[in-house]
Amino acid sequence: MTAATWITVSRLFVIPIFLYVVQNPSSGDRWLALGLFLVAALTDWLDGYVARRFNQVTDLGKFLDPLVDKLLIFAPLLVLIEWGTLPAWGVFLVLTRELTIAGWRVNQSKISGANLWGKAKTVSQIVAISLLLAPLPEPWPQVGVISFWAAVALTVISGVIYLIPPRQTESESLSES
């Protein structure tokens, strides 16, 4: 395994610690959980940087990175349902998109990396989760909920775009004939 892949796998170790910290959390525990979440989220950028910079882009990394990202996102979303902060059906929309794309990717002969929409979706999810984890005064919890729904919209849009086959130009169509 490459260094980039090890960085990706390191995110997995944060999830159980995060889940332990958010059981009956105090304000301090919520800040700690937010810190853990953000450090893990930053490793998503770091593993991509290392993979590209040191020519460590692999099919295993292209498969594991989005899978680990999904687990990192699902853990706090499930906690936010448990806390009564988010409705389960909103999180279900995110879960449905993520599992659909993951299943679709498994059946591809060549695994492609995330596109701009997928990256925007990930950033919007991280922002929304961060705002909702932090024990901030009003109006920030409402801003977090609005951010969550924006993230849901981007999640659905990016999923639809991911599944739509790219259009061929006329010259590409003629060269295949």
mmCIF file with all atom_site columns, C-alpha atoms in Angstrom:
data_model
loop_
_atom_site.group_PDB
_atom_site.id
_atom_site.type_symbol
_atom_site.label_atom_id
_atom_site.label_alt_id
_atom_site.label_comp_id
_atom_site.label_asym_id
_atom_site.label_entity_id
_atom_site.label_seq_id
_atom_site.pdbx_PDB_ins_code
_atom_site.Cartn_x
_atom_site.Cartn_y
_atom_site.Cartn_z
_atom_site.occupancy
_atom_site.B_iso_or_equiv
_atom_site.pdbx_formal_charge
_atom_site.auth_seq_id
_atom_site.auth_comp_id
_atom_site.auth_asym_id
_atom_site.auth_atom_id
_atom_site.pdbx_PDB_model_num
ATOM 1   C CA . MET A 1 1   ? 0.000   0.000  0.000   1.00 0.00 ? 1   MET A CA 1
ATOM 2   C CA . THR A 1 2   ? 1.140   3.512  -0.788  1.00 0.00 ? 2   THR A CA 1
ATOM 3   C CA . ALA A 1 3   ? 1.532   6.336  1.715   1.00 0.00 ? 3   ALA A CA 1
ATOM 4   C CA . ALA A 1 4   ? -1.575  7.958  0.247   1.00 0.00 ? 4   ALA A CA 1
ATOM 5   C CA . THR A 1 5   ? -3.592  4.794  0.846   1.00 0.00 ? 5   THR A CA 1
ATOM 6   C CA . TRP A 1 6   ? -2.330  4.581  4.434   1.00 0.00 ? 6   TRP A CA 1
ATOM 7   C CA . ILE A 1 7   ? -3.487  8.149  5.004   1.00 0.00 ? 7   ILE A CA 1
ATOM 8   C CA . THR A 1 8   ? -6.909  7.152  3.664   1.00 0.00 ? 8   THR A CA 1
ATOM 9   C CA . VAL A 1 9   ? -7.061  4.138  5.989   1.00 0.00 ? 9   VAL A CA 1
ATOM 10  C CA . SER A 1 10  ? -6.035  6.305  8.963   1.00 0.00 ? 10  SER A CA 1
ATOM 11  C CA . ARG A 1 11  ? -9.413  8.067  8.685   1.00 0.00 ? 11  ARG A CA 1
ATOM 12  C CA . LEU A 1 12  ? -11.078 4.791  9.639   1.00 0.00 ? 12  LEU A CA 1
ATOM 13  C CA . PHE A 1 13  ? -9.379  4.833  13.043  1.00 0.00 ? 13  PHE A CA 1
ATOM 14  C CA . VAL A 1 14  ? -10.886 8.223  13.887  1.00 0.00 ? 14  VAL A CA 1
ATOM 15  C CA . ILE A 1 15  ? -14.486 7.030  13.473  1.00 0.00 ? 15  ILE A CA 1
ATOM 16  C CA . PRO A 1 16  ? -14.745 4.791  16.587  1.00 0.00 ? 16  PRO A CA 1
ATOM 17  C CA . ILE A 1 17  ? -13.018 7.453  18.690  1.00 0.00 ? 17  ILE A CA 1
ATOM 18  C CA . PHE A 1 18  ? -15.437 10.055 17.352  1.00 0.00 ? 18  PHE A CA 1
ATOM 19  C CA . LEU A 1 19  ? -18.422 7.817  18.152  1.00 0.00 ? 19  LEU A CA 1
ATOM 20  C CA . TYR A 1 20  ? -17.147 7.238  21.684  1.00 0.00 ? 20  TYR A CA 1
ATOM 21  C CA . VAL A 1 21  ? -16.700 10.971 22.299  1.00 0.00 ? 21  VAL A CA 1
ATOM 22  C CA . VAL A 1 22  ? -20.241 11.862 21.173  1.00 0.00 ? 22  VAL A CA 1
ATOM 23  C CA . GLN A 1 23  ? -22.018 9.475  23.566  1.00 0.00 ? 23  GLN A CA 1
ATOM 24  C CA . ASN A 1 24  ? -23.843 11.832 25.962  1.00 0.00 ? 24  ASN A CA 1
ATOM 25  C CA . PRO A 1 25  ? -21.502 14.671 25.032  1.00 0.00 ? 25  PRO A CA 1
ATOM 26  C CA . SER A 1 26  ? -20.763 17.768 27.021  1.00 0.00 ? 26  SER A CA 1
ATOM 27  C CA . SER A 1 27  ? -19.998 21.009 25.213  1.00 0.00 ? 27  SER A CA 1
ATOM 28  C CA . GLY A 1 28  ? -16.305 20.166 25.441  1.00 0.00 ? 28  GLY A CA 1
ATOM 29  C CA . ASP A 1 29  ? -16.917 16.691 24.023  1.00 0.00 ? 29  ASP A CA 1
ATOM 30  C CA . ARG A 1 30  ? -18.712 18.224 21.053  1.00 0.00 ? 30  ARG A CA 1
ATOM 31  C CA . TRP A 1 31  ? -15.754 20.498 20.348  1.00 0.00 ? 31  TRP A CA 1
ATOM 32  C CA . LEU A 1 32  ? -13.431 17.491 20.602  1.00 0.00 ? 32  LEU A CA 1
ATOM 33  C CA . ALA A 1 33  ? -15.680 15.514 18.236  1.00 0.00 ? 33  ALA A CA 1
ATOM 34  C CA . LEU A 1 34  ? -15.638 18.442 15.807  1.00 0.00 ? 34  LEU A CA 1
ATOM 35  C CA . GLY A 1 35  ? -11.841 18.552 15.977  1.00 0.00 ? 35  GLY A CA 1
ATOM 36  C CA . LEU A 1 36  ? -11.563 14.827 15.317  1.00 0.00 ? 36  LEU A CA 1
ATOM 37  C CA . PHE A 1 37  ? -13.997 15.096 12.416  1.00 0.00 ? 37  PHE A CA 1
ATOM 38  C CA . LEU A 1 38  ? -12.144 18.036 10.846  1.00 0.00 ? 38  LEU A CA 1
ATOM 39  C CA . VAL A 1 39  ? -8.721  16.401 11.205  1.00 0.00 ? 39  VAL A CA 1
ATOM 40  C CA . ALA A 1 40  ? -10.080 13.274 9.538   1.00 0.00 ? 40  ALA A CA 1
ATOM 41  C CA . ALA A 1 41  ? -11.732 15.374 6.824   1.00 0.00 ? 41  ALA A CA 1
ATOM 42  C CA . LEU A 1 42  ? -8.429  17.169 6.160   1.00 0.00 ? 42  LEU A CA 1
ATOM 43  C CA . THR A 1 43  ? -6.727  13.839 5.568   1.00 0.00 ? 43  THR A CA 1
ATOM 44  C CA . ASP A 1 44  ? -9.083  13.458 2.593   1.00 0.00 ? 44  ASP A CA 1
ATOM 45  C CA . TRP A 1 45  ? -7.335  16.422 0.992   1.00 0.00 ? 45  TRP A CA 1
ATOM 46  C CA . LEU A 1 46  ? -3.915  15.193 2.195   1.00 0.00 ? 46  LEU A CA 1
ATOM 47  C CA . ASP A 1 47  ? -4.200  11.695 0.728   1.00 0.00 ? 47  ASP A CA 1
ATOM 48  C CA . GLY A 1 48  ? -5.227  13.147 -2.638  1.00 0.00 ? 48  GLY A CA 1
ATOM 49  C CA . TYR A 1 49  ? -2.336  15.611 -2.571  1.00 0.00 ? 49  TYR A CA 1
ATOM 50  C CA . VAL A 1 50  ? 0.183   12.882 -1.675  1.00 0.00 ? 50  VAL A CA 1
ATOM 51  C CA . ALA A 1 51  ? -1.217  10.534 -4.323  1.00 0.00 ? 51  ALA A CA 1
ATOM 52  C CA . ARG A 1 52  ? -0.948  13.145 -7.083  1.00 0.00 ? 52  ARG A CA 1
ATOM 53  C CA . ARG A 1 53  ? 2.320   14.750 -5.938  1.00 0.00 ? 53  ARG A CA 1
ATOM 54  C CA . PHE A 1 54  ? 4.202   11.469 -5.534  1.00 0.00 ? 54  PHE A CA 1
ATOM 55  C CA . ASN A 1 55  ? 2.497   9.584  -8.360  1.00 0.00 ? 55  ASN A CA 1
ATOM 56  C CA . GLN A 1 56  ? 0.704   7.211  -5.967  1.00 0.00 ? 56  GLN A CA 1
ATOM 57  C CA . VAL A 1 57  ? -2.699  7.267  -7.655  1.00 0.00 ? 57  VAL A CA 1
ATOM 58  C CA . THR A 1 58  ? -3.955  3.681  -7.648  1.00 0.00 ? 58  THR A CA 1
ATOM 59  C CA . ASP A 1 59  ? -7.238  1.942  -8.354  1.00 0.00 ? 59  ASP A CA 1
ATOM 60  C CA . LEU A 1 60  ? -7.230  0.782  -4.711  1.00 0.00 ? 60  LEU A CA 1
ATOM 61  C CA . GLY A 1 61  ? -6.912  4.394  -3.577  1.00 0.00 ? 61  GLY A CA 1
ATOM 62  C CA . LYS A 1 62  ? -9.647  5.545  -5.973  1.00 0.00 ? 62  LYS A CA 1
ATOM 63  C CA . PHE A 1 63  ? -11.909 2.852  -4.505  1.00 0.00 ? 63  PHE A CA 1
ATOM 64  C CA . LEU A 1 64  ? -10.990 3.211  -0.805  1.00 0.00 ? 64  LEU A CA 1
ATOM 65  C CA . ASP A 1 65  ? -10.946 7.003  -0.610  1.00 0.00 ? 65  ASP A CA 1
ATOM 66  C CA . PRO A 1 66  ? -14.638 7.543  -1.423  1.00 0.00 ? 66  PRO A CA 1
ATOM 67  C CA . LEU A 1 67  ? -15.634 4.523  0.673   1.00 0.00 ? 67  LEU A CA 1
ATOM 68  C CA . VAL A 1 68  ? -13.816 5.830  3.744   1.00 0.00 ? 68  VAL A CA 1
ATOM 69  C CA . ASP A 1 69  ? -15.204 9.312  3.045   1.00 0.00 ? 69  ASP A CA 1
ATOM 70  C CA . LYS A 1 70  ? -18.717 7.859  3.163   1.00 0.00 ? 70  LYS A CA 1
ATOM 71  C CA . LEU A 1 71  ? -18.078 6.198  6.519   1.00 0.00 ? 71  LEU A CA 1
ATOM 72  C CA . LEU A 1 72  ? -16.632 9.445  7.865   1.00 0.00 ? 72  LEU A CA 1
ATOM 73  C CA . ILE A 1 73  ? -19.769 11.310 6.757   1.00 0.00 ? 73  ILE A CA 1
ATOM 74  C CA . PHE A 1 74  ? -22.279 8.645  7.834   1.00 0.00 ? 74  PHE A CA 1
ATOM 75  C CA . ALA A 1 75  ? -21.016 8.433  11.437  1.00 0.00 ? 75  ALA A CA 1
ATOM 76  C CA . PRO A 1 76  ? -21.804 12.051 12.394  1.00 0.00 ? 76  PRO A CA 1
ATOM 77  C CA . LEU A 1 77  ? -25.004 12.091 10.330  1.00 0.00 ? 77  LEU A CA 1
ATOM 78  C CA . LEU A 1 78  ? -26.283 9.101  12.302  1.00 0.00 ? 78  LEU A CA 1
ATOM 79  C CA . VAL A 1 79  ? -25.288 10.841 15.538  1.00 0.00 ? 79  VAL A CA 1
ATOM 80  C CA . LEU A 1 80  ? -27.180 13.956 14.432  1.00 0.00 ? 80  LEU A CA 1
ATOM 81  C CA . ILE A 1 81  ? -30.294 11.807 13.840  1.00 0.00 ? 81  ILE A CA 1
ATOM 82  C CA . GLU A 1 82  ? -29.874 10.322 17.317  1.00 0.00 ? 82  GLU A CA 1
ATOM 83  C CA . TRP A 1 83  ? -29.580 13.803 18.819  1.00 0.00 ? 83  TRP A CA 1
ATOM 84  C CA . GLY A 1 84  ? -32.800 14.830 17.036  1.00 0.00 ? 84  GLY A CA 1
ATOM 85  C CA . THR A 1 85  ? -30.961 17.472 15.023  1.00 0.00 ? 85  THR A CA 1
ATOM 86  C CA . LEU A 1 86  ? -31.652 16.019 11.570  1.00 0.00 ? 86  LEU A CA 1
ATOM 87  C CA . PRO A 1 87  ? -34.552 14.013 10.160  1.00 0.00 ? 87  PRO A CA 1
ATOM 88  C CA . ALA A 1 88  ? -33.728 10.448 9.164   1.00 0.00 ? 88  ALA A CA 1
ATOM 89  C CA . TRP A 1 89  ? -35.285 10.878 5.725   1.00 0.00 ? 89  TRP A CA 1
ATOM 90  C CA . GLY A 1 90  ? -32.810 13.648 4.826   1.00 0.00 ? 90  GLY A CA 1
ATOM 91  C CA . VAL A 1 91  ? -29.892 11.475 5.861   1.00 0.00 ? 91  VAL A CA 1
ATOM 92  C CA . PHE A 1 92  ? -31.515 8.596  3.938   1.00 0.00 ? 92  PHE A CA 1
ATOM 93  C CA . LEU A 1 93  ? -31.289 10.674 0.730   1.00 0.00 ? 93  LEU A CA 1
ATOM 94  C CA . VAL A 1 94  ? -27.558 11.125 1.306   1.00 0.00 ? 94  VAL A CA 1
ATOM 95  C CA . LEU A 1 95  ? -27.129 7.435  2.147   1.00 0.00 ? 95  LEU A CA 1
ATOM 96  C CA . THR A 1 96  ? -29.060 6.369  -0.949  1.00 0.00 ? 96  THR A CA 1
ATOM 97  C CA . ARG A 1 97  ? -26.938 8.488  -3.266  1.00 0.00 ? 97  ARG A CA 1
ATOM 98  C CA . GLU A 1 98  ? -23.698 7.355  -1.689  1.00 0.00 ? 98  GLU A CA 1
ATOM 99  C CA . LEU A 1 99  ? -24.543 3.649  -1.792  1.00 0.00 ? 99  LEU A CA 1
ATOM 100 C CA . THR A 1 100 ? -25.870 3.910  -5.344  1.00 0.00 ? 100 THR A CA 1
ATOM 101 C CA . ILE A 1 101 ? -22.673 5.520  -6.593  1.00 0.00 ? 101 ILE A CA 1
ATOM 102 C CA . ALA A 1 102 ? -20.486 3.118  -4.606  1.00 0.00 ? 102 ALA A CA 1
ATOM 103 C CA . GLY A 1 103 ? -22.344 0.145  -6.087  1.00 0.00 ? 103 GLY A CA 1
ATOM 104 C CA . TRP A 1 104 ? -22.138 1.609  -9.567  1.00 0.00 ? 104 TRP A CA 1
ATOM 105 C CA . ARG A 1 105 ? -18.385 2.244  -9.204  1.00 0.00 ? 105 ARG A CA 1
ATOM 106 C CA . VAL A 1 106 ? -17.714 -1.354 -8.189  1.00 0.00 ? 106 VAL A CA 1
ATOM 107 C CA . ASN A 1 107 ? -19.030 -2.545 -11.552 1.00 0.00 ? 107 ASN A CA 1
ATOM 108 C CA . GLN A 1 108 ? -16.843 -0.191 -13.594 1.00 0.00 ? 108 GLN A CA 1
ATOM 109 C CA . SER A 1 109 ? -13.795 -1.596 -15.363 1.00 0.00 ? 109 SER A CA 1
ATOM 110 C CA . LYS A 1 110 ? -11.950 1.704  -14.862 1.00 0.00 ? 110 LYS A CA 1
ATOM 111 C CA . ILE A 1 111 ? -12.538 3.593  -11.630 1.00 0.00 ? 111 ILE A CA 1
ATOM 112 C CA . SER A 1 112 ? -12.671 7.337  -12.132 1.00 0.00 ? 112 SER A CA 1
ATOM 113 C CA . GLY A 1 113 ? -11.830 9.891  -9.476  1.00 0.00 ? 113 GLY A CA 1
ATOM 114 C CA . ALA A 1 114 ? -14.276 12.388 -8.044  1.00 0.00 ? 114 ALA A CA 1
ATOM 115 C CA . ASN A 1 115 ? -15.474 15.161 -10.325 1.00 0.00 ? 115 ASN A CA 1
ATOM 116 C CA . LEU A 1 116 ? -16.013 18.796 -9.346  1.00 0.00 ? 116 LEU A CA 1
ATOM 117 C CA . TRP A 1 117 ? -19.614 18.106 -8.274  1.00 0.00 ? 117 TRP A CA 1
ATOM 118 C CA . GLY A 1 118 ? -18.500 15.243 -6.035  1.00 0.00 ? 118 GLY A CA 1
ATOM 119 C CA . LYS A 1 119 ? -15.872 17.430 -4.410  1.00 0.00 ? 119 LYS A CA 1
ATOM 120 C CA . ALA A 1 120 ? -18.401 20.243 -3.861  1.00 0.00 ? 120 ALA A CA 1
ATOM 121 C CA . LYS A 1 121 ? -20.783 17.703 -2.340  1.00 0.00 ? 121 LYS A CA 1
ATOM 122 C CA . THR A 1 122 ? -18.109 16.493 0.064   1.00 0.00 ? 122 THR A CA 1
ATOM 123 C CA . VAL A 1 123 ? -17.138 20.018 1.132   1.00 0.00 ? 123 VAL A CA 1
ATOM 124 C CA . SER A 1 124 ? -20.788 20.988 1.666   1.00 0.00 ? 124 SER A CA 1
ATOM 125 C CA . GLN A 1 125 ? -21.361 17.888 3.806   1.00 0.00 ? 125 GLN A CA 1
ATOM 126 C CA . ILE A 1 126 ? -18.274 18.648 5.904   1.00 0.00 ? 126 ILE A CA 1
ATOM 127 C CA . VAL A 1 127 ? -19.370 22.262 6.438   1.00 0.00 ? 127 VAL A CA 1
ATOM 128 C CA . ALA A 1 128 ? -22.916 21.261 7.413   1.00 0.00 ? 128 ALA A CA 1
ATOM 129 C CA . ILE A 1 129 ? -21.778 18.531 9.795   1.00 0.00 ? 129 ILE A CA 1
ATOM 130 C CA . SER A 1 130 ? -19.219 20.859 11.372  1.00 0.00 ? 130 SER A CA 1
ATOM 131 C CA . LEU A 1 131 ? -21.826 23.537 12.019  1.00 0.00 ? 131 LEU A CA 1
ATOM 132 C CA . LEU A 1 132 ? -24.195 20.966 13.523  1.00 0.00 ? 132 LEU A CA 1
ATOM 133 C CA . LEU A 1 133 ? -21.589 19.293 15.738  1.00 0.00 ? 133 LEU A CA 1
ATOM 134 C CA . ALA A 1 134 ? -20.291 22.533 17.217  1.00 0.00 ? 134 ALA A CA 1
ATOM 135 C CA . PRO A 1 135 ? -22.189 23.722 20.311  1.00 0.00 ? 135 PRO A CA 1
ATOM 136 C CA . LEU A 1 136 ? -22.778 27.188 18.878  1.00 0.00 ? 136 LEU A CA 1
ATOM 137 C CA . PRO A 1 137 ? -25.432 29.720 19.963  1.00 0.00 ? 137 PRO A CA 1
ATOM 138 C CA . GLU A 1 138 ? -28.371 30.732 17.763  1.00 0.00 ? 138 GLU A CA 1
ATOM 139 C CA . PRO A 1 139 ? -28.591 31.325 14.834  1.00 0.00 ? 139 PRO A CA 1
ATOM 140 C CA . TRP A 1 140 ? -25.748 28.882 14.021  1.00 0.00 ? 140 TRP A CA 1
ATOM 141 C CA . PRO A 1 141 ? -27.719 25.665 14.582  1.00 0.00 ? 141 PRO A CA 1
ATOM 142 C CA . GLN A 1 142 ? -30.263 26.945 12.023  1.00 0.00 ? 142 GLN A CA 1
ATOM 143 C CA . VAL A 1 143 ? -27.439 27.843 9.635   1.00 0.00 ? 143 VAL A CA 1
ATOM 144 C CA . GLY A 1 144 ? -26.183 24.280 10.098  1.00 0.00 ? 144 GLY A CA 1
ATOM 145 C CA . VAL A 1 145 ? -29.592 22.834 9.205   1.00 0.00 ? 145 VAL A CA 1
ATOM 146 C CA . ILE A 1 146 ? -29.833 25.054 6.118   1.00 0.00 ? 146 ILE A CA 1
ATOM 147 C CA . SER A 1 147 ? -26.306 23.970 5.181   1.00 0.00 ? 147 SER A CA 1
ATOM 148 C CA . PHE A 1 148 ? -27.363 20.341 5.586   1.00 0.00 ? 148 PHE A CA 1
ATOM 149 C CA . TRP A 1 149 ? -30.241 20.763 3.115   1.00 0.00 ? 149 TRP A CA 1
ATOM 150 C CA . ALA A 1 150 ? -27.916 22.502 0.663   1.00 0.00 ? 150 ALA A CA 1
ATOM 151 C CA . ALA A 1 151 ? -25.557 19.544 1.049   1.00 0.00 ? 151 ALA A CA 1
ATOM 152 C CA . VAL A 1 152 ? -28.448 17.136 0.419   1.00 0.00 ? 152 VAL A CA 1
ATOM 153 C CA . ALA A 1 153 ? -29.290 19.014 -2.789  1.00 0.00 ? 153 ALA A CA 1
ATOM 154 C CA . LEU A 1 154 ? -25.652 18.923 -3.953  1.00 0.00 ? 154 LEU A CA 1
ATOM 155 C CA . THR A 1 155 ? -25.459 15.246 -3.012  1.00 0.00 ? 155 THR A CA 1
ATOM 156 C CA . VAL A 1 156 ? -28.456 14.342 -5.172  1.00 0.00 ? 156 VAL A CA 1
ATOM 157 C CA . ILE A 1 157 ? -27.334 16.569 -8.070  1.00 0.00 ? 157 ILE A CA 1
ATOM 158 C CA . SER A 1 158 ? -23.798 15.167 -8.020  1.00 0.00 ? 158 SER A CA 1
ATOM 159 C CA . GLY A 1 159 ? -25.179 11.630 -7.993  1.00 0.00 ? 159 GLY A CA 1
ATOM 160 C CA . VAL A 1 160 ? -27.353 12.261 -11.033 1.00 0.00 ? 160 VAL A CA 1
ATOM 161 C CA . ILE A 1 161 ? -24.430 13.895 -12.873 1.00 0.00 ? 161 ILE A CA 1
ATOM 162 C CA . TYR A 1 162 ? -22.148 10.992 -11.970 1.00 0.00 ? 162 TYR A CA 1
ATOM 163 C CA . LEU A 1 163 ? -24.553 8.475  -13.485 1.00 0.00 ? 163 LEU A CA 1
ATOM 164 C CA . ILE A 1 164 ? -25.237 10.390 -16.709 1.00 0.00 ? 164 ILE A CA 1
ATOM 165 C CA . PRO A 1 165 ? -22.856 9.177  -19.417 1.00 0.00 ? 165 PRO A CA 1
ATOM 166 C CA . PRO A 1 166 ? -20.655 11.893 -20.906 1.00 0.00 ? 166 PRO A CA 1
ATOM 167 C CA . ARG A 1 167 ? -21.758 13.211 -24.293 1.00 0.00 ? 167 ARG A CA 1
ATOM 168 C CA . GLN A 1 168 ? -19.561 12.364 -27.224 1.00 0.00 ? 168 GLN A CA 1
ATOM 169 C CA . THR A 1 169 ? -18.536 15.068 -29.620 1.00 0.00 ? 169 THR A CA 1
ATOM 170 C CA . GLU A 1 170 ? -19.284 14.611 -33.314 1.00 0.00 ? 170 GLU A CA 1
ATOM 171 C CA . SER A 1 171 ? -15.606 13.864 -34.041 1.00 0.00 ? 171 SER A CA 1
ATOM 172 C CA . GLU A 1 172 ? -15.531 11.155 -31.324 1.00 0.00 ? 172 GLU A CA 1
ATOM 173 C CA . SER A 1 173 ? -18.678 9.572  -32.769 1.00 0.00 ? 173 SER A CA 1
ATOM 174 C CA . LEU A 1 174 ? -17.213 9.566  -36.294 1.00 0.00 ? 174 LEU A CA 1
ATOM 175 C CA . SER A 1 175 ? -13.905 8.050  -35.142 1.00 0.00 ? 175 SER A CA 1
ATOM 176 C CA . GLU A 1 176 ? -15.777 5.127  -33.535 1.00 0.00 ? 176 GLU A CA 1
ATOM 177 C CA . SER A 1 177 ? -17.694 4.375  -36.754 1.00 0.00 ? 177 SER A CA 1
#
